[in-house]
Structure formats: structure tokens, C-alpha cells
Tab-separated table of C-alpha atoms in Angstrom:
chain	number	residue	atom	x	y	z
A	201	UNK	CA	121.835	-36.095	-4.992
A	202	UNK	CA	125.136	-38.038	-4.313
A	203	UNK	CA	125.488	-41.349	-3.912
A	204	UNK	CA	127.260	-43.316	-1.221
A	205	UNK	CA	126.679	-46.764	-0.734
A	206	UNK	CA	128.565	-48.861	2.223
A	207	UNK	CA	129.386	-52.735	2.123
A	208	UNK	CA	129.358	-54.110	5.511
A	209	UNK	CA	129.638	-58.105	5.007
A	210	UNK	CA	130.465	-58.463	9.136
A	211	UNK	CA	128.361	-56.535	10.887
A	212	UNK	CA	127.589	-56.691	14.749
A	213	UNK	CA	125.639	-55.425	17.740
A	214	UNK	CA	127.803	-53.640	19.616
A	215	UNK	CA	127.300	-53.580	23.440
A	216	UNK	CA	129.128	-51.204	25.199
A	217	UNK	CA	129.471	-51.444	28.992
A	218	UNK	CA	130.494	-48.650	30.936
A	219	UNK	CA	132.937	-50.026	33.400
A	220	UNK	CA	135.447	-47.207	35.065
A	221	UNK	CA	138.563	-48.540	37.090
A	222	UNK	CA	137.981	-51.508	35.003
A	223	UNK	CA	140.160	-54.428	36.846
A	224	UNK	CA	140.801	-57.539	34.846
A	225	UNK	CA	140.452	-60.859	36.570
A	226	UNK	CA	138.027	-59.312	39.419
A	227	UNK	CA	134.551	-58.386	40.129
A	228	UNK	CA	133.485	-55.309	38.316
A	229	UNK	CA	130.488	-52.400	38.782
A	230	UNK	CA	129.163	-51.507	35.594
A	231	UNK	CA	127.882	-48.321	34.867
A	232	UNK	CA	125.436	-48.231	32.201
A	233	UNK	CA	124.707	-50.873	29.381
A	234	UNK	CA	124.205	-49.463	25.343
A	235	UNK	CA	123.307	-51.812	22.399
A	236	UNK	CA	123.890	-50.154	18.613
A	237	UNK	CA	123.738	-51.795	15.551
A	238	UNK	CA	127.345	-51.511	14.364
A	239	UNK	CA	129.570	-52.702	11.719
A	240	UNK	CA	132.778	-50.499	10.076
A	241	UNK	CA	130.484	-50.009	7.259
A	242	UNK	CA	127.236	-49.483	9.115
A	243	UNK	CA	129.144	-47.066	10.715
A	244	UNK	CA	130.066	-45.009	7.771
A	245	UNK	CA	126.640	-45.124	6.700
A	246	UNK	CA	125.268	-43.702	10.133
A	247	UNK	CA	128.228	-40.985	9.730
A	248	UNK	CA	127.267	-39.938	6.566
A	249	UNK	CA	123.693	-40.250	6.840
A	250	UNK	CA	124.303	-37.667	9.625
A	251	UNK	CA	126.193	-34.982	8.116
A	252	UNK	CA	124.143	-35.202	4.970
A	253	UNK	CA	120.986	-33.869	6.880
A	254	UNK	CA	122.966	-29.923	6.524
A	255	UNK	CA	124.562	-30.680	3.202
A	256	UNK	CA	123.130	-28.462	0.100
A	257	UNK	CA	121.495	-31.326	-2.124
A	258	UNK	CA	122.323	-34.192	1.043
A	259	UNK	CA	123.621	-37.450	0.530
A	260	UNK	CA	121.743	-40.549	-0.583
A	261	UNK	CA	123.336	-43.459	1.402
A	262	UNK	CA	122.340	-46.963	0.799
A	263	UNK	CA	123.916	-49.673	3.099
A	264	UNK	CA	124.302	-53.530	1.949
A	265	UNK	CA	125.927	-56.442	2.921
A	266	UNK	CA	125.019	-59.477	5.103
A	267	UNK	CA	122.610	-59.521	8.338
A	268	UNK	CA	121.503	-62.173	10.144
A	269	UNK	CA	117.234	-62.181	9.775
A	270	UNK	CA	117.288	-63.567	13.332
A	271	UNK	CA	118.097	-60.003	15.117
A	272	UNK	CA	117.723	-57.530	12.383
A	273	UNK	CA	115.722	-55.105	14.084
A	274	UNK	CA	118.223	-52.482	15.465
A	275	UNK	CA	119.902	-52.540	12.659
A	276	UNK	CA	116.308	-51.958	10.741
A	277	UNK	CA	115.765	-49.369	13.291
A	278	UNK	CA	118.513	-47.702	12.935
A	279	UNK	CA	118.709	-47.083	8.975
A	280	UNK	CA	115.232	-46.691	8.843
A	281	UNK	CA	115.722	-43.335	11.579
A	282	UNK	CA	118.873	-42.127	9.537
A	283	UNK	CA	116.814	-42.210	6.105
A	284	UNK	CA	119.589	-44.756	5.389
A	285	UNK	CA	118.298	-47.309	2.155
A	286	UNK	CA	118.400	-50.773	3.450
A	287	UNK	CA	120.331	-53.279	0.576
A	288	UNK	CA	121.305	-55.732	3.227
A	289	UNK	CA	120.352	-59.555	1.954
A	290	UNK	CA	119.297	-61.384	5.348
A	291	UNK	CA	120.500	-64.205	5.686
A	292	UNK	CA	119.439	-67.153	8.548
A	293	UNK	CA	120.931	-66.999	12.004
A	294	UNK	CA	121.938	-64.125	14.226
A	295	UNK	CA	124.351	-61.494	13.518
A	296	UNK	CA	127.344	-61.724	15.832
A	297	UNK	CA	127.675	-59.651	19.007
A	298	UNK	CA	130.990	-57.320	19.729
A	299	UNK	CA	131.232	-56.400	23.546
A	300	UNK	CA	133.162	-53.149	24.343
A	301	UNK	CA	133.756	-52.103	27.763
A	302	UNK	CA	134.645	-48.763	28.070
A	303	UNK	CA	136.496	-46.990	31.085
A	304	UNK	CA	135.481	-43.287	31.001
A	305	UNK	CA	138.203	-43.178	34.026
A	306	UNK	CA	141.231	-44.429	32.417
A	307	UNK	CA	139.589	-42.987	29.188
A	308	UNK	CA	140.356	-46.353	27.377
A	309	UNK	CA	137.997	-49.309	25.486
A	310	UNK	CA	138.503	-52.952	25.672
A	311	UNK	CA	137.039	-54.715	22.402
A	312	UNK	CA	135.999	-58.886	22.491
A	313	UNK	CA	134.651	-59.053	18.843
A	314	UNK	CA	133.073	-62.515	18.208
A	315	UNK	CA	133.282	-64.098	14.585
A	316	UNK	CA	130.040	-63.600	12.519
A	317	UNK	CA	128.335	-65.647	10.232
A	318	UNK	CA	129.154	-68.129	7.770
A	319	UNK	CA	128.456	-66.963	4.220
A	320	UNK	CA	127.112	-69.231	2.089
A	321	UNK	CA	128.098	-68.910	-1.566
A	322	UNK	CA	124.317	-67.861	-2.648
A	323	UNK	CA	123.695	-64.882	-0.136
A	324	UNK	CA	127.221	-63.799	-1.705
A	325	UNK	CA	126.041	-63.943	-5.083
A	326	UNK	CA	123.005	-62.155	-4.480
A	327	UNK	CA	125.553	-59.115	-2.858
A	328	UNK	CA	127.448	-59.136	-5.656
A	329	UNK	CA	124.636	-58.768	-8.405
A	330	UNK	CA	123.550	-55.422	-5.799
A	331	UNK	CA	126.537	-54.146	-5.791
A	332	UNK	CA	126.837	-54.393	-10.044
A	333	UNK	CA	123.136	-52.910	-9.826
A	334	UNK	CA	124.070	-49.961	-7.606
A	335	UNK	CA	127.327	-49.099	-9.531
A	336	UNK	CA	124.919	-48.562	-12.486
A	337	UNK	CA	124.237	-45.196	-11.074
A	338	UNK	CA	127.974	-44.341	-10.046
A	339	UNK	CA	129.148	-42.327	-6.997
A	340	UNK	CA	131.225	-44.021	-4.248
A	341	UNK	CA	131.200	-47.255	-2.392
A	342	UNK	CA	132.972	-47.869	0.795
A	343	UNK	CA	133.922	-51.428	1.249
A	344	UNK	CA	134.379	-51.856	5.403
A	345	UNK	CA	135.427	-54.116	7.737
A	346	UNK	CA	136.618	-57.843	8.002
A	347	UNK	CA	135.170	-60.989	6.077
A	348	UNK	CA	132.941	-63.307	7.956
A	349	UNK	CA	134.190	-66.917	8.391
A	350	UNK	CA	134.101	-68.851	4.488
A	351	UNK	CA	134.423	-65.581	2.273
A	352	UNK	CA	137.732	-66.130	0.553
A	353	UNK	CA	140.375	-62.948	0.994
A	354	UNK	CA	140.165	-61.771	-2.086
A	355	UNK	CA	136.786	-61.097	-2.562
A	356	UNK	CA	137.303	-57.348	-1.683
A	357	UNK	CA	140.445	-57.413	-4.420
A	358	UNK	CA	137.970	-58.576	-6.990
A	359	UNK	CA	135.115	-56.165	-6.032
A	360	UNK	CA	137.490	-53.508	-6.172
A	361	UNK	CA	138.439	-53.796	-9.402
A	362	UNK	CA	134.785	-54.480	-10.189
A	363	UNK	CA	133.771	-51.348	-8.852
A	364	UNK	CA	136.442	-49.343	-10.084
A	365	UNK	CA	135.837	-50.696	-13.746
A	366	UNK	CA	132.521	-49.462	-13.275
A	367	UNK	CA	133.801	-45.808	-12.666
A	368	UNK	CA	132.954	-45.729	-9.002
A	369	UNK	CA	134.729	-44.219	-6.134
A	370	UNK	CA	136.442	-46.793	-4.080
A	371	UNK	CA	137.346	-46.508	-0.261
A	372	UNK	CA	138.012	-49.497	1.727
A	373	UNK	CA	138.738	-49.720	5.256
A	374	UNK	CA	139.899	-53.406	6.450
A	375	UNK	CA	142.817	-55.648	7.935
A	376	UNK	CA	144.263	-59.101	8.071
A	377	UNK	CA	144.450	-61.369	4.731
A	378	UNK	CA	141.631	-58.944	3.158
A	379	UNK	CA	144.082	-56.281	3.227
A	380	UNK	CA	146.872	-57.955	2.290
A	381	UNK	CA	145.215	-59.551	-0.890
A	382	UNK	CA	143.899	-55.865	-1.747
A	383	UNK	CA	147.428	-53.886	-1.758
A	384	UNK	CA	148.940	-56.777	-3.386
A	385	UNK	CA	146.333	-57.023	-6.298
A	386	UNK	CA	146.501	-54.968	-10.058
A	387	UNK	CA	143.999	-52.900	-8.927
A	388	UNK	CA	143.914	-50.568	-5.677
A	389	UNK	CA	141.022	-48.410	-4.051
A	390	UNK	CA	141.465	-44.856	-4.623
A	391	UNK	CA	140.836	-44.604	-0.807
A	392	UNK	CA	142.842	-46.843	1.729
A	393	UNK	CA	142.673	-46.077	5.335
A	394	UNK	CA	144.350	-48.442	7.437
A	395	UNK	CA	146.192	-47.844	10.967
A	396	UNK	CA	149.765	-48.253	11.154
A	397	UNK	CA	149.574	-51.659	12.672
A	398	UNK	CA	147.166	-53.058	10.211
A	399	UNK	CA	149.412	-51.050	7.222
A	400	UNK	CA	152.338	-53.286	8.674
A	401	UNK	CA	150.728	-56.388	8.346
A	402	UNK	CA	149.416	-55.883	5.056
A	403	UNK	CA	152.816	-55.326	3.893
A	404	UNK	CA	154.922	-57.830	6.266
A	405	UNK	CA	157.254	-55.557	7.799
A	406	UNK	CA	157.967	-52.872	10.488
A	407	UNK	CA	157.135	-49.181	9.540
A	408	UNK	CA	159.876	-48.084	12.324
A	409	UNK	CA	159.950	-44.272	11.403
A	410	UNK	CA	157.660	-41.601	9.570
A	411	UNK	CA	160.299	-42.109	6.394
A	412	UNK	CA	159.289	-45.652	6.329
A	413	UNK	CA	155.155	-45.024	6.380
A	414	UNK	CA	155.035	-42.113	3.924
A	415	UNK	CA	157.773	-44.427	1.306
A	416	UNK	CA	154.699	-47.637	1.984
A	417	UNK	CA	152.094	-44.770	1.206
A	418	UNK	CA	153.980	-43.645	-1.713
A	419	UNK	CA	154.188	-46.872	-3.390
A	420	UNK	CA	150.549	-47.429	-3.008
A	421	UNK	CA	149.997	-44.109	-4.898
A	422	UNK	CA	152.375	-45.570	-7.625
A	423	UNK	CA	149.675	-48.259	-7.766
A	424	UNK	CA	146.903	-46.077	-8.521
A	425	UNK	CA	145.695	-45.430	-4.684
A	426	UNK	CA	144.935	-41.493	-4.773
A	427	UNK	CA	144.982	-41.129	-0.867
A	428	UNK	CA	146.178	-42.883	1.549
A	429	UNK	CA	145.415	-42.375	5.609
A	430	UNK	CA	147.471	-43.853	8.316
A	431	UNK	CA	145.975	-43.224	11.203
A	432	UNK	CA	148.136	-43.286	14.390
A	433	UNK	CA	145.864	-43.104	17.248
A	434	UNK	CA	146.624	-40.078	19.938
A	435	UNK	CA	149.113	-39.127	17.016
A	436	UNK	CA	146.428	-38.121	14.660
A	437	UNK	CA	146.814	-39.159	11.140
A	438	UNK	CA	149.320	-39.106	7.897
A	439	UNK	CA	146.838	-38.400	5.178
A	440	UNK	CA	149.183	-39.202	1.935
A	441	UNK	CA	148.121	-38.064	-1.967
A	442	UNK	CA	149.971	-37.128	-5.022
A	443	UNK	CA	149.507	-33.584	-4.560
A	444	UNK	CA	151.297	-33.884	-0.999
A	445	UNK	CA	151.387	-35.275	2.224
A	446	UNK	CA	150.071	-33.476	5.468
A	447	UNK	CA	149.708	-34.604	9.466
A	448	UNK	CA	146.873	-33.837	11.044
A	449	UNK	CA	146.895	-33.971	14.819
A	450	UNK	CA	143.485	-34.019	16.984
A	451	UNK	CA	142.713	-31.690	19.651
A	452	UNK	CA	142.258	-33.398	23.355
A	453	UNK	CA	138.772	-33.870	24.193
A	454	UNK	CA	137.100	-36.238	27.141
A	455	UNK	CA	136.898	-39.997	25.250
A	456	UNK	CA	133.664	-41.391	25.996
A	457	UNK	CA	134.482	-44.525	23.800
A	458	UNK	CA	136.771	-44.566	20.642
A	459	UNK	CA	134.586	-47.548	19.170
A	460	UNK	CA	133.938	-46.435	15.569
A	461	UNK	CA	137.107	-43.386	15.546
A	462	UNK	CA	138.662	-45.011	12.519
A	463	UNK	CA	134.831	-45.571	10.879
A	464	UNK	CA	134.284	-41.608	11.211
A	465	UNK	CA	137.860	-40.825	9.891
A	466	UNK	CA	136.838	-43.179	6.526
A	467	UNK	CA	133.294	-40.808	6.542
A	468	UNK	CA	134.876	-37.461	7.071
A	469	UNK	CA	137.443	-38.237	4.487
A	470	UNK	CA	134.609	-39.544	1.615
A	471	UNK	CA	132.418	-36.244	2.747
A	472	UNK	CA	135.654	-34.220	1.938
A	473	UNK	CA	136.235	-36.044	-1.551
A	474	UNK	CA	132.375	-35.526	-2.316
A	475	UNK	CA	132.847	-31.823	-1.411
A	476	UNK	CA	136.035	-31.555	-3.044
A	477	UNK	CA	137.970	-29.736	-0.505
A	478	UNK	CA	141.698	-29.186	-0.560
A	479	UNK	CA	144.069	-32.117	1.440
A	480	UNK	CA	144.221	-29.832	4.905
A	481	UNK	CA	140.777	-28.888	5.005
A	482	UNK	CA	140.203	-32.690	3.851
A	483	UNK	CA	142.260	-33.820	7.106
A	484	UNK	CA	140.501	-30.881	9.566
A	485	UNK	CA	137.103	-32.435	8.184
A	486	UNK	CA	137.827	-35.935	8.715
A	487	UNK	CA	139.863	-35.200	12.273
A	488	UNK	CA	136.833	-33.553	13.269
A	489	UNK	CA	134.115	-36.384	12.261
A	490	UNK	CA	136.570	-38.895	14.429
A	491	UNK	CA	137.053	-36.714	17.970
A	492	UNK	CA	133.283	-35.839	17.441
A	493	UNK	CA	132.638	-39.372	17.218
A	494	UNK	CA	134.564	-40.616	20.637
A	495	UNK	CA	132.988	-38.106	22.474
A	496	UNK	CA	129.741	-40.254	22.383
A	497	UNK	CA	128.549	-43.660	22.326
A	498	UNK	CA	127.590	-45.182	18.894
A	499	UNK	CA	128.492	-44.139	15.811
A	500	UNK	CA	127.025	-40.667	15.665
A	501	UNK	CA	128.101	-37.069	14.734
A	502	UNK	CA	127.620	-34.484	17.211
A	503	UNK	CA	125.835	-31.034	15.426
A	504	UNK	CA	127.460	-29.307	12.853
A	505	UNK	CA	128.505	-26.321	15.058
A	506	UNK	CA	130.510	-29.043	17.089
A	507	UNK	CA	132.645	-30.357	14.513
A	508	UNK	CA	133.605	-26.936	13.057
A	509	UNK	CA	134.781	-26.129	16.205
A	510	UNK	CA	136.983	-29.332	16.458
A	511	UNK	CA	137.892	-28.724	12.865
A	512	UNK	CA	139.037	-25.253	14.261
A	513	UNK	CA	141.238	-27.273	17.092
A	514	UNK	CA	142.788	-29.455	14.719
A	515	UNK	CA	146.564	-29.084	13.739
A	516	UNK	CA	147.347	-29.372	10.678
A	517	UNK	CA	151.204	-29.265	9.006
A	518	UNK	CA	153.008	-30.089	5.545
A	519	UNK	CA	155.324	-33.167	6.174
């Protein structure tokens, strides 16, 4: 059985209010009120976890990190119902709250993310000695999301090249200073996703035309990345490797909230390396986990029928 095993060192309840016509500055109607234990690399996990119920052999995903021991429980709840292995140290306090509220009108999601947790040096040390114990036993590790308030930024440089060194498969998905220190460290992920905005403050300049994205890509690749995804929103996604570079552009489906779109794309592309499927069926199979995922609240995969007939939908072309 494959592993995957997801680092989520920021993770947060995310409660979603369903507010359509949402008008800023005024009284508002809510809808309906949803609480899921989230995180970018909770996420992933719950992705994963999902599509590995149908896959020959399925998928053993462990999730880690940091969680707050005084509101554990949905998180608890929820790997515990996805047969996802709980790593996470607790640590004391609550994890932090991210409020999304979500206009199924306008077909558009407002995000107020709250900082997390301090990390203390000790429940970082005791993350780091299970992530060298998992790497023992290989397979890929998915480092996700940002750093809570006193990790330094290059902690996910180091455990890259930790990981790596180990001969594990590396994806990371995150932004800001984090990102920044990883692209400009010796070592690189084999797996980078960020969007173009993030991608542009990693690197400190504009990315003003397709030219300019797939030439920041390419040097990334010269740096031992093996794929990079830019994902572009309503634009779909430049999915870059050695072997070539494709777009892959998402069919239009109603949005129900696109809290967790990037998350799936990371998911669908690490099920696609694990399955080892060429780049366009790589990009219909990672396309297809994200527009499953905004069609619902949470971050879960609709059945398997679904996404093949999304992957069907989705354009793919050579750039």
C-alpha cells in the first residue's frame, strides 16, 4: 500500500457561511452555517483519503502537524471517518478559526483567516523526529500551507531537503516568506504548486505574460523541481515538467465554494504521480479533483463516476 503522509503545521476550523447577495458594510441573511476541520494539508489528506477508497491496493494516508488539544475533536472526527492515521502532536490552546462566507449568487467566497498558534520550539521538535520516522518507510509527503506565528521561514527549506535526502516524494503547496525561502534554497520539492500571485511573490517580480510564467517554471525545473503547477483560477492551470508543458482549462460547473480548489489540485496531481499517468491525463485528473471539489462544501471528492466525467470536460492543449 502507498504511502502519503501530509504536514499541516496551520491548521483551522473552517466555518463557512452561506450568505448570497452578500453586501459589505450592511446587515446580512445567512443561509446556512458549516464547520470542517480544514487546513491545506488536512485537506489533501481528506482528498486522498477519498479517492483511495476505489484505488486497486488504496492509499495509506497519515496526517501530522500541529493541533491545538483544546478543540481537536472535528479534526479527530474527521480522520478517524476517512481511515486517515492521526500523527498530529497536540499542542495547548485552540486551533485558529478561518471564516468563509460564500455567495452561491455571485458564485464567489470571501476568506478572513485568523493567525494560529504559536509554536513552541519542543512541539516542533517532536514534528520533526515524526516526520524522520515516517520517511523511514518512503513514499510522498506533502508539506501544506502557511507557518504559524514563531516558526522561522525556512523550516519548510530545511525539511525539504530532509525529506528529499531521505528518498521521499516532495510536494509543497505554500506562500509568503515560506515560499520564498523554499525556491531560493539548494534544494527544491519535486512538486511546487503555487498560484500565479503567490509564484510572483516568491520570486519578486511581475509574471506579465504566459512567456514570463513558463521561463519562472523552467528555471525551477533547472533546480531540480520535476513539475511545476501554476494555477490561474477561471483560467485553469499551466502544469510545467521536463517532458513538456500543457494548459489545462476546467469545464464551468455551479461553485458552491472554491475553499480548498488549490488543496484538491495538489491531491489530484500526487494521485496522478502515484499512478504514474502521462502529463495530460495528469492535468485532466487533477482539474477534475479541483471542480469536483467547489461543487461542495468541505474538502471532499464527489464519486468516482463524477470526476471522470469532469475529467472528460476538461481541455487540455500542448503550450
Amino acid at each position: 500500500m502507498t504511502r502519503v503522509v501530509t504536514l499541516t503545521l496551520n491548521p483551522a476550523l473552517d466555518m463557512t457561511v452561506r450568505v448570497d447577495g452578500l453586501r459589505l458594510g450592511e446587515v446580512n441573511g445567512g443561509q446556512s452555517l458549516q464547520t470542517d476541520a480544514g487546513g491545506k494539508g488536512v485537506n489533501v489528506a481528506s482528498f486522498l483519503a477519498d479517492w483511495g477508497r476505489d484505488e486497486p491496493g488504496g492509499l495509506d494516508v497519515t496526517a501530522t502537524g500541529l493541533l491545538g488539544a483544546d478543540n481537536a475533536a472535528p479534526f479527530e472526527a474527521l480522520l478517524r471517518g476517512k481511515g486517515i492515521t492521526d500523527a498530529f502532536v497536540r499542542v495547548p490552546g485552540a486551533t485558529r478559526v478561518g471564516v468563509k462566507l460564500s455567495d452561491h449568487a455571485a458564485q464567489e467566497t470571501t476568506d478572513i483567516n485568523l493567525p494560529g498558534l504559536s509554536a513552541a520550539p519542543e512541539a516542533l521538535a517532536e514534528v520533526r523526529a515524526r516526520l524522520r520516522e515516517l520517511a523511514t518507510g518512503g513514499g510522498v509527503f506533502v508539506l501544506a500551507g502557511s507557518l504559524p506565528p514563531g516558526v522561522p521561514a525556512d523550516l519548510y527549506a530545511e525539511l525539504v531537503a530532509e525529506l528529499r535526502a531521505a528518498g521521499t516524494y516532495v510536494a509543497l503547496d505554500t506562500s509568503g516568506a515560506a515560499l520564498t525561502s523554499v525556491l531560493g534554497a539548494g534544494v527544491l520539492p519535486q512538486l511546487v504548486k503555487p498560484n500565479i500571485h503567490e509564484l510572483e511573490a516568491a520570486l519578486g517580480r511581475s509574471l506579465t505574460g504566459e512567456a514570463e510564467v513558463l521561463a519562472a517554471a523552467r528555471e525551477l525545473l533547472s533546480r531540480g523541481a520535476e513539475v511545476v503547477a501554476v494555477s490561474q483560477g477561471e483560467q485553469g492551470a499551466l502544469i510545467v515538467t521536463a517532458a513538456g508543458t500543457v494548459r489545462a482549462l476546467p469545464p464551468r460547473v455551479q461553485v458552491v465554494s472554491t475553499v480548498g480548489a488549490g488543496d484538491a489540485m495538489v491531491a489530484g496531481l500526487v494521485a496522478s504521480h502515484l499512478a504514474g499517468l502521462s502529463l495530460p491525463d495528469a492535468a485532466r485528473r487533477a482539474t477534475s479533483f479541483s471542480v469536483g471539489n467547489i461543487t461542495r462544501l468541505g474538502a471532499h471528492l464527489p464519486p468516482r463516476a463524477e470526476l471522470d466525467g469532469y475529467a472528460a470536460q476538461v481541455q487540455v492543449s500542448a503550450v
